[in-house]
PDB file of C-alpha atoms in Angstrom:
ATOM      1  CA  UNK A   1      16.293  11.332  10.463  1.00 56.00           C
ATOM      2  CA  UNK A   2      15.856  15.004  11.368  1.00 59.00           C
ATOM      3  CA  UNK A   3      15.411  16.775   7.992  1.00 88.00           C
ATOM      4  CA  UNK A   4      11.808  16.449   6.892  1.00 96.00           C
ATOM      5  CA  UNK A   5      10.890  15.876   3.255  1.00 98.00           C
ATOM      6  CA  UNK A   6       8.461  18.368   1.757  1.00 98.00           C
ATOM      7  CA  UNK A   7       7.325  16.021  -1.022  1.00 98.00           C
ATOM      8  CA  UNK A   8       7.408  12.432   0.304  1.00 98.00           C
ATOM      9  CA  UNK A   9       5.830  11.261   3.546  1.00 98.00           C
ATOM     10  CA  UNK A  10       5.234   7.897   5.191  1.00 98.00           C
ATOM     11  CA  UNK A  11       1.560   7.049   5.711  1.00 98.00           C
ATOM     12  CA  UNK A  12       0.549   4.301   8.151  1.00 98.00           C
ATOM     13  CA  UNK A  13      -3.130   3.269   8.418  1.00 97.00           C
ATOM     14  CA  UNK A  14      -3.904   1.498  11.681  1.00 96.00           C
ATOM     15  CA  UNK A  15      -6.858  -0.319  13.192  1.00 95.00           C
ATOM     16  CA  UNK A  16      -6.523  -1.926  16.631  1.00 93.00           C
ATOM     17  CA  UNK A  17      -2.887  -2.856  16.061  1.00 92.00           C
ATOM     18  CA  UNK A  18      -1.887  -2.628  19.726  1.00 91.00           C
ATOM     19  CA  UNK A  19       1.692  -2.063  20.900  1.00 91.00           C
ATOM     20  CA  UNK A  20       3.168  -3.139  17.548  1.00 93.00           C
ATOM     21  CA  UNK A  21       1.932   0.165  16.179  1.00 95.00           C
ATOM     22  CA  UNK A  22       4.278   2.154  18.421  1.00 96.00           C
ATOM     23  CA  UNK A  23       7.252   0.018  17.420  1.00 95.00           C
ATOM     24  CA  UNK A  24       6.352   0.520  13.767  1.00 96.00           C
ATOM     25  CA  UNK A  25       6.011   4.284  14.147  1.00 97.00           C
ATOM     26  CA  UNK A  26       9.292   4.594  16.042  1.00 97.00           C
ATOM     27  CA  UNK A  27      11.083   2.520  13.407  1.00 97.00           C
ATOM     28  CA  UNK A  28       9.598   4.578  10.581  1.00 98.00           C
ATOM     29  CA  UNK A  29      10.544   7.839  12.282  1.00 98.00           C
ATOM     30  CA  UNK A  30      14.107   6.599  12.715  1.00 97.00           C
ATOM     31  CA  UNK A  31      14.375   6.416   8.925  1.00 98.00           C
ATOM     32  CA  UNK A  32      12.095   9.151   7.599  1.00 98.00           C
ATOM     33  CA  UNK A  33      10.274  12.381   8.305  1.00 98.00           C
ATOM     34  CA  UNK A  34       7.468  13.153   8.226  1.00 98.00           C
ATOM     35  CA  UNK A  35       5.454  10.124   9.305  1.00 98.00           C
ATOM     36  CA  UNK A  36       1.664  10.287   9.496  1.00 98.00           C
ATOM     37  CA  UNK A  37      -0.593   7.717  11.139  1.00 98.00           C
ATOM     38  CA  UNK A  38      -4.290   7.403  10.304  1.00 98.00           C
ATOM     39  CA  UNK A  39      -6.080   5.798  13.252  1.00 97.00           C
ATOM     40  CA  UNK A  40      -9.047   4.116  11.591  1.00 96.00           C
ATOM     41  CA  UNK A  41     -11.628   4.103  14.356  1.00 94.00           C
ATOM     42  CA  UNK A  42      -9.428   2.064  16.710  1.00 94.00           C
ATOM     43  CA  UNK A  43     -10.902   1.115  20.074  1.00 93.00           C
ATOM     44  CA  UNK A  44      -7.675  -0.165  21.681  1.00 92.00           C
ATOM     45  CA  UNK A  45      -6.487   3.192  23.028  1.00 91.00           C
ATOM     46  CA  UNK A  46      -3.621   3.537  20.557  1.00 93.00           C
ATOM     47  CA  UNK A  47      -4.879   6.901  19.341  1.00 93.00           C
ATOM     48  CA  UNK A  48      -4.394   8.532  22.719  1.00 94.00           C
ATOM     49  CA  UNK A  49      -0.837   7.257  23.119  1.00 94.00           C
ATOM     50  CA  UNK A  50       0.024   8.269  19.564  1.00 96.00           C
ATOM     51  CA  UNK A  51      -1.162  11.792  20.249  1.00 96.00           C
ATOM     52  CA  UNK A  52       1.181  11.902  23.236  1.00 96.00           C
ATOM     53  CA  UNK A  53       4.056  10.729  21.028  1.00 97.00           C
ATOM     54  CA  UNK A  54       3.215  13.350  18.404  1.00 97.00           C
ATOM     55  CA  UNK A  55       3.199  16.103  21.021  1.00 97.00           C
ATOM     56  CA  UNK A  56       6.938  15.508  21.481  1.00 96.00           C
ATOM     57  CA  UNK A  57       7.737  14.945  17.799  1.00 97.00           C
ATOM     58  CA  UNK A  58       7.033  17.666  15.214  1.00 96.00           C
ATOM     59  CA  UNK A  59       7.549  15.179  12.376  1.00 98.00           C
ATOM     60  CA  UNK A  60       4.854  12.781  13.586  1.00 98.00           C
ATOM     61  CA  UNK A  61       1.220  13.565  12.864  1.00 98.00           C
ATOM     62  CA  UNK A  62      -1.867  11.610  13.892  1.00 98.00           C
ATOM     63  CA  UNK A  63      -5.151  11.694  11.976  1.00 98.00           C
ATOM     64  CA  UNK A  64      -8.149   9.956  13.530  1.00 97.00           C
ATOM     65  CA  UNK A  65     -11.351   8.654  11.984  1.00 97.00           C
ATOM     66  CA  UNK A  66     -14.300   8.305  14.398  1.00 95.00           C
ATOM     67  CA  UNK A  67     -15.343   4.862  13.117  1.00 96.00           C
ATOM     68  CA  UNK A  68     -13.565   2.058  11.286  1.00 94.00           C
ATOM     69  CA  UNK A  69     -13.891   2.594   7.536  1.00 94.00           C
ATOM     70  CA  UNK A  70     -11.264   0.212   6.149  1.00 92.00           C
ATOM     71  CA  UNK A  71      -7.662   0.429   5.000  1.00 94.00           C
ATOM     72  CA  UNK A  72      -8.353   2.092   1.671  1.00 95.00           C
ATOM     73  CA  UNK A  73     -10.609   4.697   3.253  1.00 96.00           C
ATOM     74  CA  UNK A  74      -7.959   5.450   5.882  1.00 97.00           C
ATOM     75  CA  UNK A  75      -5.273   5.831   3.218  1.00 97.00           C
ATOM     76  CA  UNK A  76      -7.527   8.095   1.158  1.00 97.00           C
ATOM     77  CA  UNK A  77      -8.176  10.281   4.196  1.00 97.00           C
ATOM     78  CA  UNK A  78      -4.437  10.650   4.685  1.00 98.00           C
ATOM     79  CA  UNK A  79      -3.823  11.323   0.986  1.00 98.00           C
ATOM     80  CA  UNK A  80      -6.402  14.089   0.893  1.00 97.00           C
ATOM     81  CA  UNK A  81      -4.778  15.877   3.805  1.00 98.00           C
ATOM     82  CA  UNK A  82      -1.276  15.233   2.449  1.00 98.00           C
ATOM     83  CA  UNK A  83      -2.123  16.748  -0.925  1.00 98.00           C
ATOM     84  CA  UNK A  84      -3.728  19.722   0.798  1.00 98.00           C
ATOM     85  CA  UNK A  85      -0.416  20.221   2.622  1.00 98.00           C
ATOM     86  CA  UNK A  86       1.589  20.110  -0.600  1.00 98.00           C
ATOM     87  CA  UNK A  87       2.955  16.550  -0.547  1.00 98.00           C
ATOM     88  CA  UNK A  88       3.240  14.720  -3.864  1.00 98.00           C
ATOM     89  CA  UNK A  89       4.041  11.131  -2.820  1.00 98.00           C
ATOM     90  CA  UNK A  90       3.166   8.781   0.019  1.00 98.00           C
ATOM     91  CA  UNK A  91       4.894   5.577   1.070  1.00 98.00           C
ATOM     92  CA  UNK A  92       2.290   3.335   2.664  1.00 98.00           C
ATOM     93  CA  UNK A  93       3.218   0.670   5.175  1.00 97.00           C
ATOM     94  CA  UNK A  94       1.286  -1.587   7.525  1.00 95.00           C
ATOM     95  CA  UNK A  95       1.119  -0.795  11.215  1.00 95.00           C
ATOM     96  CA  UNK A  96       1.758  -4.357  12.411  1.00 92.00           C
ATOM     97  CA  UNK A  97       5.535  -4.399  11.960  1.00 91.00           C
ATOM     98  CA  UNK A  98       5.583  -6.717   8.940  1.00 92.00           C
ATOM     99  CA  UNK A  99       7.101  -4.132   6.597  1.00 95.00           C
ATOM    100  CA  UNK A 100      10.808  -3.183   6.758  1.00 96.00           C
ATOM    101  CA  UNK A 101      11.183   0.381   8.008  1.00 98.00           C
ATOM    102  CA  UNK A 102      14.885   0.361   7.180  1.00 97.00           C
ATOM    103  CA  UNK A 103      13.968   0.162   3.469  1.00 98.00           C
ATOM    104  CA  UNK A 104      11.983   3.412   3.572  1.00 98.00           C
ATOM    105  CA  UNK A 105      14.915   5.603   2.404  1.00 98.00           C
ATOM    106  CA  UNK A 106      15.606   3.243  -0.499  1.00 98.00           C
ATOM    107  CA  UNK A 107      11.990   3.249  -1.692  1.00 98.00           C
ATOM    108  CA  UNK A 108      11.628   7.002  -1.290  1.00 98.00           C
ATOM    109  CA  UNK A 109      14.909   7.484  -3.127  1.00 98.00           C
ATOM    110  CA  UNK A 110      13.689   5.393  -6.058  1.00 98.00           C
ATOM    111  CA  UNK A 111      10.506   7.479  -6.133  1.00 98.00           C
ATOM    112  CA  UNK A 112      12.423  10.764  -5.973  1.00 98.00           C
ATOM    113  CA  UNK A 113      14.449   9.648  -8.991  1.00 98.00           C
ATOM    114  CA  UNK A 114      11.314   8.423 -10.816  1.00 98.00           C
ATOM    115  CA  UNK A 115       8.470  10.699  -9.649  1.00 98.00           C
ATOM    116  CA  UNK A 116       5.959   9.466 -12.229  1.00 98.00           C
ATOM    117  CA  UNK A 117       6.373   5.814 -11.256  1.00 98.00           C
ATOM    118  CA  UNK A 118       4.496   3.522  -8.922  1.00 98.00           C
ATOM    119  CA  UNK A 119       7.193   1.977  -6.705  1.00 98.00           C
ATOM    120  CA  UNK A 120       6.000  -1.472  -5.636  1.00 98.00           C
ATOM    121  CA  UNK A 121       7.506  -3.645  -2.953  1.00 98.00           C
ATOM    122  CA  UNK A 122       8.141  -7.252  -3.958  1.00 96.00           C
ATOM    123  CA  UNK A 123       7.982  -9.311  -0.755  1.00 94.00           C
ATOM    124  CA  UNK A 124      10.786 -11.633   0.255  1.00 94.00           C
ATOM    125  CA  UNK A 125       9.295 -14.104   2.724  1.00 89.00           C
ATOM    126  CA  UNK A 126      11.102 -15.757   5.593  1.00 81.00           C
ATOM    127  CA  UNK A 127      10.562 -19.308   6.792  1.00 75.00           C
ATOM    128  CA  UNK A 128       7.846 -18.195   9.220  1.00 73.00           C
ATOM    129  CA  UNK A 129       5.474 -16.905   6.556  1.00 75.00           C
ATOM    130  CA  UNK A 130       2.126 -18.787   6.560  1.00 71.00           C
ATOM    131  CA  UNK A 131       1.991 -21.088   3.547  1.00 76.00           C
ATOM    132  CA  UNK A 132      -1.693 -20.405   2.990  1.00 67.00           C
ATOM    133  CA  UNK A 133      -1.084 -16.664   2.745  1.00 68.00           C
ATOM    134  CA  UNK A 134       1.997 -17.002   0.548  1.00 75.00           C
ATOM    135  CA  UNK A 135       0.330 -19.474  -1.795  1.00 75.00           C
ATOM    136  CA  UNK A 136      -2.968 -17.621  -1.937  1.00 74.00           C
ATOM    137  CA  UNK A 137      -1.405 -14.339  -3.023  1.00 83.00           C
ATOM    138  CA  UNK A 138      -0.076 -16.034  -6.164  1.00 89.00           C
ATOM    139  CA  UNK A 139      -3.651 -16.285  -7.392  1.00 89.00           C
ATOM    140  CA  UNK A 140      -4.301 -12.575  -6.897  1.00 90.00           C
ATOM    141  CA  UNK A 141      -0.963 -11.722  -8.505  1.00 94.00           C
ATOM    142  CA  UNK A 142      -1.798 -13.816 -11.572  1.00 95.00           C
ATOM    143  CA  UNK A 143      -5.135 -12.073 -12.020  1.00 95.00           C
ATOM    144  CA  UNK A 144      -3.610  -8.616 -11.510  1.00 96.00           C
ATOM    145  CA  UNK A 145      -1.012  -9.322 -14.173  1.00 96.00           C
ATOM    146  CA  UNK A 146      -3.642 -10.613 -16.585  1.00 97.00           C
ATOM    147  CA  UNK A 147      -5.776  -7.509 -15.965  1.00 97.00           C
ATOM    148  CA  UNK A 148      -2.820  -5.312 -16.943  1.00 97.00           C
ATOM    149  CA  UNK A 149      -1.415  -7.613 -19.656  1.00 95.00           C
ATOM    150  CA  UNK A 150       1.624  -8.194 -17.493  1.00 94.00           C
ATOM    151  CA  UNK A 151       2.200  -4.485 -17.112  1.00 92.00           C
ATOM    152  CA  UNK A 152       4.732  -4.798 -14.313  1.00 94.00           C
ATOM    153  CA  UNK A 153       2.973  -5.613 -11.030  1.00 97.00           C
ATOM    154  CA  UNK A 154       5.460  -7.797  -9.192  1.00 96.00           C
ATOM    155  CA  UNK A 155       3.139  -8.289  -6.216  1.00 96.00           C
ATOM    156  CA  UNK A 156      -0.396  -6.945  -6.041  1.00 95.00           C
ATOM    157  CA  UNK A 157      -1.031  -7.374  -2.309  1.00 93.00           C
ATOM    158  CA  UNK A 158       2.159  -6.091  -0.678  1.00 95.00           C
ATOM    159  CA  UNK A 159       1.232  -2.729   0.823  1.00 96.00           C
ATOM    160  CA  UNK A 160       4.790  -1.407   1.200  1.00 98.00           C
ATOM    161  CA  UNK A 161       4.907   0.926  -1.793  1.00 98.00           C
ATOM    162  CA  UNK A 162       5.207   4.557  -2.880  1.00 98.00           C
ATOM    163  CA  UNK A 163       2.225   6.165  -4.587  1.00 98.00           C
ATOM    164  CA  UNK A 164       2.169   9.414  -6.547  1.00 98.00           C
ATOM    165  CA  UNK A 165      -0.691  11.056  -4.677  1.00 98.00           C
ATOM    166  CA  UNK A 166      -2.452  12.960  -7.466  1.00 98.00           C
ATOM    167  CA  UNK A 167      -3.153  10.014  -9.820  1.00 98.00           C
ATOM    168  CA  UNK A 168      -4.138   7.729  -6.950  1.00 98.00           C
ATOM    169  CA  UNK A 169      -6.617  10.262  -5.601  1.00 97.00           C
ATOM    170  CA  UNK A 170      -8.036  10.725  -9.094  1.00 96.00           C
ATOM    171  CA  UNK A 171      -8.558   6.974  -9.452  1.00 96.00           C
ATOM    172  CA  UNK A 172     -10.202   6.704  -6.048  1.00 95.00           C
ATOM    173  CA  UNK A 173     -12.495   9.662  -6.639  1.00 93.00           C
ATOM    174  CA  UNK A 174     -13.864   7.940  -9.751  1.00 92.00           C
ATOM    175  CA  UNK A 175     -14.244   4.589  -8.013  1.00 90.00           C
ATOM    176  CA  UNK A 176     -16.554   3.748  -5.077  1.00 90.00           C
ATOM    177  CA  UNK A 177     -14.531   0.622  -4.248  1.00 89.00           C
ATOM    178  CA  UNK A 178     -10.924   0.329  -2.987  1.00 92.00           C
ATOM    179  CA  UNK A 179     -11.918   1.284   0.553  1.00 92.00           C
ATOM    180  CA  UNK A 180     -11.108  -1.887   2.462  1.00 89.00           C
ATOM    181  CA  UNK A 181      -8.828  -4.923   2.041  1.00 80.00           C
ATOM    182  CA  UNK A 182      -9.227  -4.655  -1.732  1.00 88.00           C
ATOM    183  CA  UNK A 183      -7.328  -1.350  -1.792  1.00 94.00           C
ATOM    184  CA  UNK A 184      -3.774  -2.485  -2.566  1.00 95.00           C
ATOM    185  CA  UNK A 185      -4.362  -4.756  -5.581  1.00 95.00           C
ATOM    186  CA  UNK A 186      -7.025  -2.567  -7.156  1.00 96.00           C
ATOM    187  CA  UNK A 187      -4.896   0.558  -6.733  1.00 97.00           C
ATOM    188  CA  UNK A 188      -1.985  -1.134  -8.507  1.00 97.00           C
ATOM    189  CA  UNK A 189      -4.137  -2.362 -11.395  1.00 97.00           C
ATOM    190  CA  UNK A 190      -5.966   0.917 -11.923  1.00 97.00           C
ATOM    191  CA  UNK A 191      -2.781   2.975 -11.777  1.00 98.00           C
ATOM    192  CA  UNK A 192      -1.263   0.670 -14.390  1.00 97.00           C
ATOM    193  CA  UNK A 193      -4.362   1.253 -16.507  1.00 97.00           C
ATOM    194  CA  UNK A 194      -3.793   4.995 -16.027  1.00 96.00           C
ATOM    195  CA  UNK A 195      -0.350   4.591 -17.578  1.00 95.00           C
ATOM    196  CA  UNK A 196       1.944   4.837 -14.559  1.00 97.00           C
ATOM    197  CA  UNK A 197       5.219   2.947 -15.028  1.00 96.00           C
ATOM    198  CA  UNK A 198       6.038   0.424 -12.308  1.00 97.00           C
ATOM    199  CA  UNK A 199       9.286  -0.232 -10.499  1.00 98.00           C
ATOM    200  CA  UNK A 200       9.499  -3.369  -8.346  1.00 98.00           C
ATOM    201  CA  UNK A 201      11.880  -3.328  -5.404  1.00 98.00           C
ATOM    202  CA  UNK A 202      12.409  -6.426  -3.217  1.00 97.00           C
ATOM    203  CA  UNK A 203      11.779  -6.032   0.498  1.00 97.00           C
ATOM    204  CA  UNK A 204      11.728  -8.567   3.343  1.00 95.00           C
ATOM    205  CA  UNK A 205       8.439  -9.194   5.107  1.00 92.00           C
ATOM    206  CA  UNK A 206       8.006 -10.727   8.535  1.00 87.00           C
ATOM    207  CA  UNK A 207       4.925 -12.343  10.022  1.00 78.00           C
ATOM    208  CA  UNK A 208       4.706 -12.084  13.801  1.00 65.00           C
ATOM    209  CA  UNK A 209       3.042 -14.725  15.933  1.00 67.00           C
ATOM    210  CA  UNK A 210       0.436 -13.725  18.496  1.00 61.00           C
ATOM    211  CA  UNK A 211       2.889 -14.247  21.358  1.00 55.00           C
ATOM    212  CA  UNK A 212       5.234 -11.816  19.601  1.00 61.00           C
ATOM    213  CA  UNK A 213       2.555  -9.141  19.498  1.00 56.00           C
ATOM    214  CA  UNK A 214       1.402  -9.934  15.983  1.00 58.00           C
ATOM    215  CA  UNK A 215      -2.082  -8.749  15.060  1.00 64.00           C
ATOM    216  CA  UNK A 216      -4.013  -9.786  11.953  1.00 62.00           C
ATOM    217  CA  UNK A 217      -7.485  -8.744  10.879  1.00 55.00           C
ATOM    218  CA  UNK A 218      -7.396 -11.013   7.824  1.00 60.00           C
ATOM    219  CA  UNK A 219     -10.515 -13.174   7.582  1.00 60.00           C
ATOM    220  CA  UNK A 220      -9.993 -15.986   5.086  1.00 59.00           C
ATOM    221  CA  UNK A 221     -13.559 -16.341   3.782  1.00 69.00           C
ATOM    222  CA  UNK A 222     -14.587 -12.677   3.985  1.00 69.00           C
ATOM    223  CA  UNK A 223     -11.431 -11.227   2.459  1.00 70.00           C
ATOM    224  CA  UNK A 224     -11.077 -13.824  -0.268  1.00 71.00           C
ATOM    225  CA  UNK A 225     -14.693 -13.153  -1.239  1.00 84.00           C
ATOM    226  CA  UNK A 226     -13.825  -9.451  -1.370  1.00 83.00           C
ATOM    227  CA  UNK A 227     -10.833 -10.181  -3.606  1.00 85.00           C
ATOM    228  CA  UNK A 228     -12.943 -12.405  -5.865  1.00 89.00           C
ATOM    229  CA  UNK A 229     -15.509  -9.652  -6.360  1.00 92.00           C
ATOM    230  CA  UNK A 230     -12.692  -7.151  -6.951  1.00 93.00           C
ATOM    231  CA  UNK A 231     -11.082  -9.249  -9.694  1.00 94.00           C
ATOM    232  CA  UNK A 232     -14.499  -9.855 -11.254  1.00 95.00           C
ATOM    233  CA  UNK A 233     -15.131  -6.146 -11.719  1.00 94.00           C
ATOM    234  CA  UNK A 234     -11.527  -5.553 -12.795  1.00 96.00           C
ATOM    235  CA  UNK A 235     -11.891  -8.204 -15.486  1.00 97.00           C
ATOM    236  CA  UNK A 236     -14.996  -6.417 -16.754  1.00 96.00           C
ATOM    237  CA  UNK A 237     -12.967  -3.224 -16.935  1.00 96.00           C
ATOM    238  CA  UNK A 238     -10.080  -5.092 -18.543  1.00 97.00           C
ATOM    239  CA  UNK A 239     -12.224  -6.267 -21.453  1.00 96.00           C
ATOM    240  CA  UNK A 240     -13.025  -2.712 -22.489  1.00 95.00           C
ATOM    241  CA  UNK A 241      -9.403  -1.632 -22.095  1.00 96.00           C
ATOM    242  CA  UNK A 242      -7.876  -4.634 -23.863  1.00 96.00           C
ATOM    243  CA  UNK A 243      -7.107  -2.900 -27.187  1.00 94.00           C
ATOM    244  CA  UNK A 244      -5.447   0.035 -25.450  1.00 94.00           C
ATOM    245  CA  UNK A 245      -3.448  -2.236 -23.149  1.00 95.00           C
ATOM    246  CA  UNK A 246      -2.331  -4.415 -26.056  1.00 94.00           C
ATOM    247  CA  UNK A 247      -1.003  -1.408 -27.969  1.00 93.00           C
ATOM    248  CA  UNK A 248       0.705  -0.071 -24.870  1.00 90.00           C
ATOM    249  CA  UNK A 249       2.257  -3.440 -24.139  1.00 85.00           C
ATOM    250  CA  UNK A 250       3.760  -3.667 -27.630  1.00 86.00           C
ATOM    251  CA  UNK A 251       5.203  -0.166 -27.359  1.00 83.00           C
ATOM    252  CA  UNK A 252       6.341  -0.355 -23.750  1.00 76.00           C
ATOM    253  CA  UNK A 253       9.899  -0.516 -22.545  1.00 55.00           C
ATOM    254  CA  UNK A 254      10.997  -3.587 -20.561  1.00 46.00           C
ATOM    255  CA  UNK A 255       9.666  -3.754 -17.026  1.00 47.00           C
ATOM    256  CA  UNK A 256      12.217  -2.426 -14.578  1.00 51.00           C
ATOM    257  CA  UNK A 257      13.076  -4.254 -11.392  1.00 56.00           C
ATOM    258  CA  UNK A 258      15.660  -3.510  -8.740  1.00 55.00           C
ATOM    259  CA  UNK A 259      17.326  -6.767  -7.791  1.00 48.00           C
ATOM    260  CA  UNK A 260      19.148  -5.526  -4.694  1.00 52.00           C
TER     261      UNK A 260
END
């Protein structure tokens, strides 16, 4: 893609992702412009090579944080700069190659046609997906749907999605959380609370093994404890919002999903 969008960008947070990062960036750039990468305090040298790539590509920009602050903090850093530059929407995708770059135009197109909506990826897993990860996310999804009275979150953890920047920044400015692994599900829930309609679009996801260059920073105990604390505080917020959500649910149109 050579024509750069002035409203929608691709935002990729990265922390010590290794060579997979460059494959991800190249694939994203093949399908969209501009693409921004936020290097979140990486110590694997990827920042230097990315800067060299960006020097030859006017539609690739690299932002670097001096220390690791977490996925949500990296995304927020990118959103702040994107809004300052006049962008209105950001498609976020992981740097490890799991998300399908060839679906970027489809997701951005859905967002362009529905600029007020939160466009959520609904993962389609292949046979290589870890059962523990696939099964565990069902728990988080159930809680996220309860916290929104089934307001349309097809998958709370899948980070391949298009955010309207202004409402997401507003939510994050009011909230000291959402800075690490808890970013994706809490962002979806709080944006639903804020009244954003949701559109769920299926997208394949691939898990790479270590010998294939796959990198994962997921820690089962640490990150599940983080999710548990997140859903605890969201449930406390849900109780106070229950009357409003109930009225909205009765009045709402059917949840929209794209099946292809």
